[in-house]
């Protein structure tokens, strides 16, 4: 707790998947994938990573010229790399901008975040691939950010920093069979336990399947019976309404006939 910080100083997929950076177990498979990944930064990328900004959420129509026009106001730019699809050549919506001076980098990092370019509010941060130890990209289950709808949010970055954890006593929790308060070892070598749990879960699901089928079948029969009763009640109501209408018409005809007879007398 003493070394807690809102921004991660080292990338840990398990902590990045936690809103306060205190999780001890991964809550989704993407975190497992990130923990097991052996990512090596792209050696083909050149330039000084400590003078490079990461710019995301760009309009797909935004060009290098537009980025240069906007970001050159903060200082001299050495290079702009707008990431494009290798096949189509279309923009992927993010870019890297390398400055000549650190002062310009810091000014752009401070002032350009949430700037609107081509009707899109952009996100600006330092390059992390080559500067943050242990970095795992989003495509491998890591990264920062994510969408709430996916249930795979990542915390510890500029866009979504860690929340300060609630100070709780370090008590023993036997409910989940944890025993001592020692943290479990979720290293890459721990894949066997994960796969064993997956197999056990599959077997347990296979055993529960016949019971669920019986339960669903019973539920279907109940629903069918209720539906039949509802249809029967509906037919009875229609029959009563039809009889009432016929009776009213008969009374009207009798009354009209009686009036006609009275006129001819």
Tab-separated table of C-alpha atoms in Angstrom:
chain	number	residue	atom	x	y	z
A	1	UNK	CA	0.000	0.000	0.000
A	2	UNK	CA	2.924	2.334	0.726
A	3	UNK	CA	4.165	2.216	-2.878
A	4	UNK	CA	0.714	2.841	-4.391
A	5	UNK	CA	0.521	5.420	-7.205
A	6	UNK	CA	-2.315	6.387	-9.569
A	7	UNK	CA	-0.071	5.862	-12.632
A	8	UNK	CA	1.702	2.525	-13.089
A	9	UNK	CA	5.496	2.749	-12.890
A	10	UNK	CA	5.830	-0.784	-14.250
A	11	UNK	CA	3.290	-2.682	-16.296
A	12	UNK	CA	1.654	-5.619	-14.528
A	13	UNK	CA	-1.357	-7.123	-16.392
A	14	UNK	CA	-2.883	-8.352	-13.152
A	15	UNK	CA	-2.769	-4.908	-11.546
A	16	UNK	CA	-3.844	-3.195	-14.761
A	17	UNK	CA	-7.044	-5.261	-14.692
A	18	UNK	CA	-7.865	-3.958	-11.195
A	19	UNK	CA	-9.516	-0.622	-10.524
A	20	UNK	CA	-7.173	0.052	-7.600
A	21	UNK	CA	-4.245	-2.164	-8.610
A	22	UNK	CA	-4.728	-4.624	-5.742
A	23	UNK	CA	-6.235	-7.683	-7.460
A	24	UNK	CA	-4.572	-11.011	-6.694
A	25	UNK	CA	-6.476	-13.085	-9.258
A	26	UNK	CA	-7.245	-12.315	-12.915
A	27	UNK	CA	-10.941	-11.739	-13.618
A	28	UNK	CA	-10.957	-12.316	-17.383
A	29	UNK	CA	-9.119	-14.439	-19.911
A	30	UNK	CA	-7.541	-11.446	-21.597
A	31	UNK	CA	-5.562	-10.798	-18.419
A	32	UNK	CA	-4.409	-14.408	-18.465
A	33	UNK	CA	-3.353	-13.960	-22.079
A	34	UNK	CA	-1.377	-10.834	-21.197
A	35	UNK	CA	0.292	-12.558	-18.238
A	36	UNK	CA	1.405	-15.437	-20.446
A	37	UNK	CA	2.523	-13.225	-23.334
A	38	UNK	CA	6.202	-12.773	-24.105
A	39	UNK	CA	6.092	-9.467	-25.905
A	40	UNK	CA	9.205	-7.893	-27.403
A	41	UNK	CA	9.014	-4.247	-28.579
A	42	UNK	CA	9.278	-3.704	-32.306
A	43	UNK	CA	12.975	-3.291	-33.053
A	44	UNK	CA	12.156	-1.703	-36.396
A	45	UNK	CA	10.843	1.410	-34.660
A	46	UNK	CA	13.445	4.180	-34.624
A	47	UNK	CA	13.735	7.462	-32.772
A	48	UNK	CA	14.078	8.490	-29.144
A	49	UNK	CA	11.243	6.897	-27.137
A	50	UNK	CA	11.669	9.497	-24.380
A	51	UNK	CA	10.865	12.280	-26.848
A	52	UNK	CA	7.917	10.518	-28.491
A	53	UNK	CA	4.192	11.028	-27.897
A	54	UNK	CA	1.433	8.518	-28.520
A	55	UNK	CA	-1.651	10.134	-30.105
A	56	UNK	CA	-4.849	8.057	-30.294
A	57	UNK	CA	-8.579	8.310	-31.106
A	58	UNK	CA	-7.847	10.165	-34.314
A	59	UNK	CA	-10.356	10.665	-37.068
A	60	UNK	CA	-9.557	8.096	-39.748
A	61	UNK	CA	-9.453	10.981	-42.248
A	62	UNK	CA	-6.794	12.904	-40.310
A	63	UNK	CA	-3.507	13.106	-42.193
A	64	UNK	CA	0.163	13.589	-41.252
A	65	UNK	CA	-0.051	17.163	-42.538
A	66	UNK	CA	-2.922	17.942	-40.186
A	67	UNK	CA	-1.041	16.439	-37.227
A	68	UNK	CA	2.051	18.459	-38.100
A	69	UNK	CA	-0.028	21.624	-38.324
A	70	UNK	CA	-1.520	21.054	-34.863
A	71	UNK	CA	1.445	19.658	-32.923
A	72	UNK	CA	4.137	21.909	-34.367
A	73	UNK	CA	2.721	24.755	-32.285
A	74	UNK	CA	4.275	23.120	-29.199
A	75	UNK	CA	7.791	22.829	-30.649
A	76	UNK	CA	9.946	21.462	-33.425
A	77	UNK	CA	8.928	18.016	-34.639
A	78	UNK	CA	11.516	15.513	-35.771
A	79	UNK	CA	9.172	12.827	-37.137
A	80	UNK	CA	5.486	11.890	-37.388
A	81	UNK	CA	4.405	8.291	-37.930
A	82	UNK	CA	0.713	7.775	-38.632
A	83	UNK	CA	0.053	4.048	-38.293
A	84	UNK	CA	-1.704	2.618	-41.334
A	85	UNK	CA	-3.099	-0.765	-42.331
A	86	UNK	CA	-0.519	-2.702	-44.332
A	87	UNK	CA	-3.112	-3.971	-46.817
A	88	UNK	CA	-5.531	-1.081	-47.336
A	89	UNK	CA	-3.242	1.801	-46.398
A	90	UNK	CA	-6.028	3.363	-44.318
A	91	UNK	CA	-5.255	5.042	-41.002
A	92	UNK	CA	-5.727	2.965	-37.844
A	93	UNK	CA	-6.549	6.057	-35.807
A	94	UNK	CA	-3.309	6.540	-33.887
A	95	UNK	CA	0.133	8.027	-34.461
A	96	UNK	CA	3.540	8.651	-32.873
A	97	UNK	CA	5.103	12.112	-32.837
A	98	UNK	CA	8.772	12.603	-31.983
A	99	UNK	CA	9.953	16.049	-30.848
A	100	UNK	CA	13.441	17.481	-30.915
A	101	UNK	CA	13.315	18.824	-27.366
A	102	UNK	CA	11.899	17.522	-24.116
A	103	UNK	CA	10.345	20.887	-23.331
A	104	UNK	CA	8.162	20.672	-26.438
A	105	UNK	CA	7.236	17.075	-25.586
A	106	UNK	CA	6.084	18.009	-22.088
A	107	UNK	CA	4.106	21.001	-23.329
A	108	UNK	CA	2.289	18.921	-25.953
A	109	UNK	CA	1.620	16.173	-23.386
A	110	UNK	CA	0.087	18.733	-21.039
A	111	UNK	CA	-1.941	20.831	-23.489
A	112	UNK	CA	-2.840	18.585	-26.450
A	113	UNK	CA	-4.696	15.876	-24.550
A	114	UNK	CA	-8.465	15.989	-25.263
A	115	UNK	CA	-7.872	18.420	-28.097
A	116	UNK	CA	-10.451	18.204	-30.908
A	117	UNK	CA	-9.022	17.472	-34.364
A	118	UNK	CA	-11.358	16.837	-37.287
A	119	UNK	CA	-14.361	16.501	-34.934
A	120	UNK	CA	-12.578	13.880	-32.802
A	121	UNK	CA	-11.379	14.382	-29.216
A	122	UNK	CA	-7.881	12.905	-29.183
A	123	UNK	CA	-5.911	11.188	-26.433
A	124	UNK	CA	-2.228	12.027	-25.877
A	125	UNK	CA	0.269	10.164	-23.716
A	126	UNK	CA	3.954	9.313	-23.650
A	127	UNK	CA	5.077	6.333	-25.707
A	128	UNK	CA	4.932	3.283	-23.435
A	129	UNK	CA	6.039	0.398	-25.633
A	130	UNK	CA	9.743	1.164	-25.209
A	131	UNK	CA	9.660	3.127	-21.948
A	132	UNK	CA	7.361	1.227	-19.555
A	133	UNK	CA	8.898	-1.965	-18.209
A	134	UNK	CA	6.811	-5.089	-18.830
A	135	UNK	CA	4.554	-3.415	-21.392
A	136	UNK	CA	1.980	-5.664	-23.091
A	137	UNK	CA	-0.116	-4.186	-25.946
A	138	UNK	CA	-3.886	-4.275	-26.043
A	139	UNK	CA	-4.036	-6.909	-28.772
A	140	UNK	CA	-2.422	-9.369	-26.322
A	141	UNK	CA	-4.811	-8.517	-23.481
A	142	UNK	CA	-2.769	-5.694	-21.948
A	143	UNK	CA	-2.610	-1.977	-22.583
A	144	UNK	CA	-4.499	0.767	-20.791
A	145	UNK	CA	-8.060	1.933	-21.351
A	146	UNK	CA	-10.638	-0.337	-22.954
A	147	UNK	CA	-14.412	-0.058	-23.102
A	148	UNK	CA	-16.840	-0.632	-20.257
A	149	UNK	CA	-19.140	-2.663	-22.533
A	150	UNK	CA	-16.421	-5.259	-23.109
A	151	UNK	CA	-15.863	-5.798	-19.382
A	152	UNK	CA	-12.113	-5.600	-19.975
A	153	UNK	CA	-11.142	-2.184	-18.653
A	154	UNK	CA	-7.481	-1.537	-17.889
A	155	UNK	CA	-6.303	0.901	-15.250
A	156	UNK	CA	-3.078	2.632	-14.275
A	157	UNK	CA	-2.690	4.880	-17.329
A	158	UNK	CA	-3.322	8.549	-17.927
A	159	UNK	CA	-6.821	8.028	-19.276
A	160	UNK	CA	-7.954	5.756	-16.432
A	161	UNK	CA	-5.602	5.925	-13.414
A	162	UNK	CA	-5.816	3.637	-10.410
A	163	UNK	CA	-8.277	4.622	-7.703
A	164	UNK	CA	-6.912	4.836	-4.214
A	165	UNK	CA	-7.649	1.528	-2.455
A	166	UNK	CA	-9.643	1.365	0.748
A	167	UNK	CA	-7.426	0.639	3.740
A	168	UNK	CA	-8.586	-2.718	5.081
A	169	UNK	CA	-6.928	-4.944	7.715
A	170	UNK	CA	-4.905	-7.805	6.280
A	171	UNK	CA	-7.133	-10.626	7.509
A	172	UNK	CA	-7.196	-14.310	6.713
A	173	UNK	CA	-9.844	-15.300	4.220
A	174	UNK	CA	-10.776	-18.995	4.244
A	175	UNK	CA	-14.005	-18.553	2.274
A	176	UNK	CA	-12.199	-19.074	-1.027
A	177	UNK	CA	-9.733	-21.535	0.436
A	178	UNK	CA	-6.937	-19.000	0.443
A	179	UNK	CA	-5.616	-20.032	3.831
A	180	UNK	CA	-2.821	-17.637	4.662
A	181	UNK	CA	-2.680	-14.062	3.447
A	182	UNK	CA	0.241	-14.861	1.181
A	183	UNK	CA	-0.336	-13.888	-2.436
A	184	UNK	CA	-0.782	-16.610	-4.972
A	185	UNK	CA	1.896	-16.951	-7.585
A	186	UNK	CA	0.400	-16.075	-10.973
A	187	UNK	CA	3.594	-16.438	-12.966
A	188	UNK	CA	3.879	-17.717	-16.505
A	189	UNK	CA	4.788	-21.100	-15.091
A	190	UNK	CA	1.350	-21.255	-13.467
A	191	UNK	CA	-0.437	-22.139	-16.672
A	192	UNK	CA	-0.958	-25.755	-15.581
A	193	UNK	CA	-3.236	-24.700	-12.693
A	194	UNK	CA	-5.268	-22.504	-14.993
A	195	UNK	CA	-5.725	-25.235	-17.597
A	196	UNK	CA	-6.611	-27.753	-14.890
A	197	UNK	CA	-9.319	-25.421	-13.604
A	198	UNK	CA	-10.615	-24.989	-17.151
A	199	UNK	CA	-10.894	-28.765	-17.605
A	200	UNK	CA	-12.614	-29.180	-14.235
A	201	UNK	CA	-15.058	-26.442	-15.160
A	202	UNK	CA	-15.856	-28.137	-18.481
A	203	UNK	CA	-16.432	-31.509	-16.788
A	204	UNK	CA	-18.633	-29.947	-14.150
A	205	UNK	CA	-20.629	-28.195	-16.850
A	206	UNK	CA	-21.109	-31.489	-18.716
A	207	UNK	CA	-22.456	-33.092	-15.529
A	208	UNK	CA	-24.840	-30.215	-14.900
A	209	UNK	CA	-26.125	-30.192	-18.476
A	210	UNK	CA	-28.690	-33.068	-18.147
A	211	UNK	CA	-30.101	-31.448	-15.012
A	212	UNK	CA	-30.483	-28.158	-16.842
A	213	UNK	CA	-32.197	-29.925	-19.739
A	214	UNK	CA	-34.699	-31.521	-17.354
A	215	UNK	CA	-35.235	-28.163	-15.696
A	216	UNK	CA	-35.778	-26.424	-19.009
A	217	UNK	CA	-38.131	-29.196	-20.178
A	218	UNK	CA	-40.195	-28.814	-17.005
A	219	UNK	CA	-40.210	-25.078	-17.474
A	220	UNK	CA	-41.378	-25.467	-21.068
A	221	UNK	CA	-44.259	-27.756	-20.016
A	222	UNK	CA	-45.295	-25.244	-17.377
A	223	UNK	CA	-45.247	-22.426	-19.888
A	224	UNK	CA	-47.200	-24.497	-22.420
A	225	UNK	CA	-49.833	-25.335	-19.835
A	226	UNK	CA	-50.183	-21.683	-18.834
A	227	UNK	CA	-50.458	-20.734	-22.492
A	228	UNK	CA	-53.189	-23.297	-23.117
A	229	UNK	CA	-55.153	-22.074	-20.113
A	230	UNK	CA	-54.801	-18.483	-21.260
A	231	UNK	CA	-56.042	-19.381	-24.757
A	232	UNK	CA	-58.984	-21.285	-23.268
A	233	UNK	CA	-59.958	-18.320	-21.111
A	234	UNK	CA	-59.679	-16.061	-24.141
A	235	UNK	CA	-62.031	-18.276	-26.176
A	236	UNK	CA	-64.557	-18.315	-23.337
A	237	UNK	CA	-64.531	-14.525	-23.154
A	238	UNK	CA	-65.077	-14.265	-26.911
A	239	UNK	CA	-68.008	-16.710	-26.737
A	240	UNK	CA	-69.651	-14.713	-23.949
A	241	UNK	CA	-69.175	-11.453	-25.842
A	242	UNK	CA	-70.663	-12.966	-29.020
A	243	UNK	CA	-73.697	-14.279	-27.137
A	244	UNK	CA	-74.226	-10.890	-25.519
A	245	UNK	CA	-74.080	-9.142	-28.898
A	246	UNK	CA	-76.528	-11.648	-30.431
A	247	UNK	CA	-78.917	-11.166	-27.522
A	248	UNK	CA	-78.762	-7.383	-27.851
A	249	UNK	CA	-79.413	-7.557	-31.609
A	250	UNK	CA	-82.371	-9.881	-31.012
A	251	UNK	CA	-83.837	-7.452	-28.501
A	252	UNK	CA	-83.392	-4.552	-30.904
A	253	UNK	CA	-85.137	-6.476	-33.714
A	254	UNK	CA	-88.018	-7.392	-31.414
A	255	UNK	CA	-88.397	-3.791	-30.263
A	256	UNK	CA	-88.319	-2.481	-33.846
A	257	UNK	CA	-90.908	-5.049	-34.931
A	258	UNK	CA	-93.154	-4.071	-32.068
A	259	UNK	CA	-92.950	-0.367	-33.028
A	260	UNK	CA	-93.819	-1.187	-36.649
A	261	UNK	CA	-96.847	-3.226	-35.571
A	262	UNK	CA	-98.064	-0.373	-33.379
A	263	UNK	CA	-97.861	2.050	-36.319
A	264	UNK	CA	-100.064	-0.123	-38.553
A	265	UNK	CA	-102.839	-0.544	-36.043
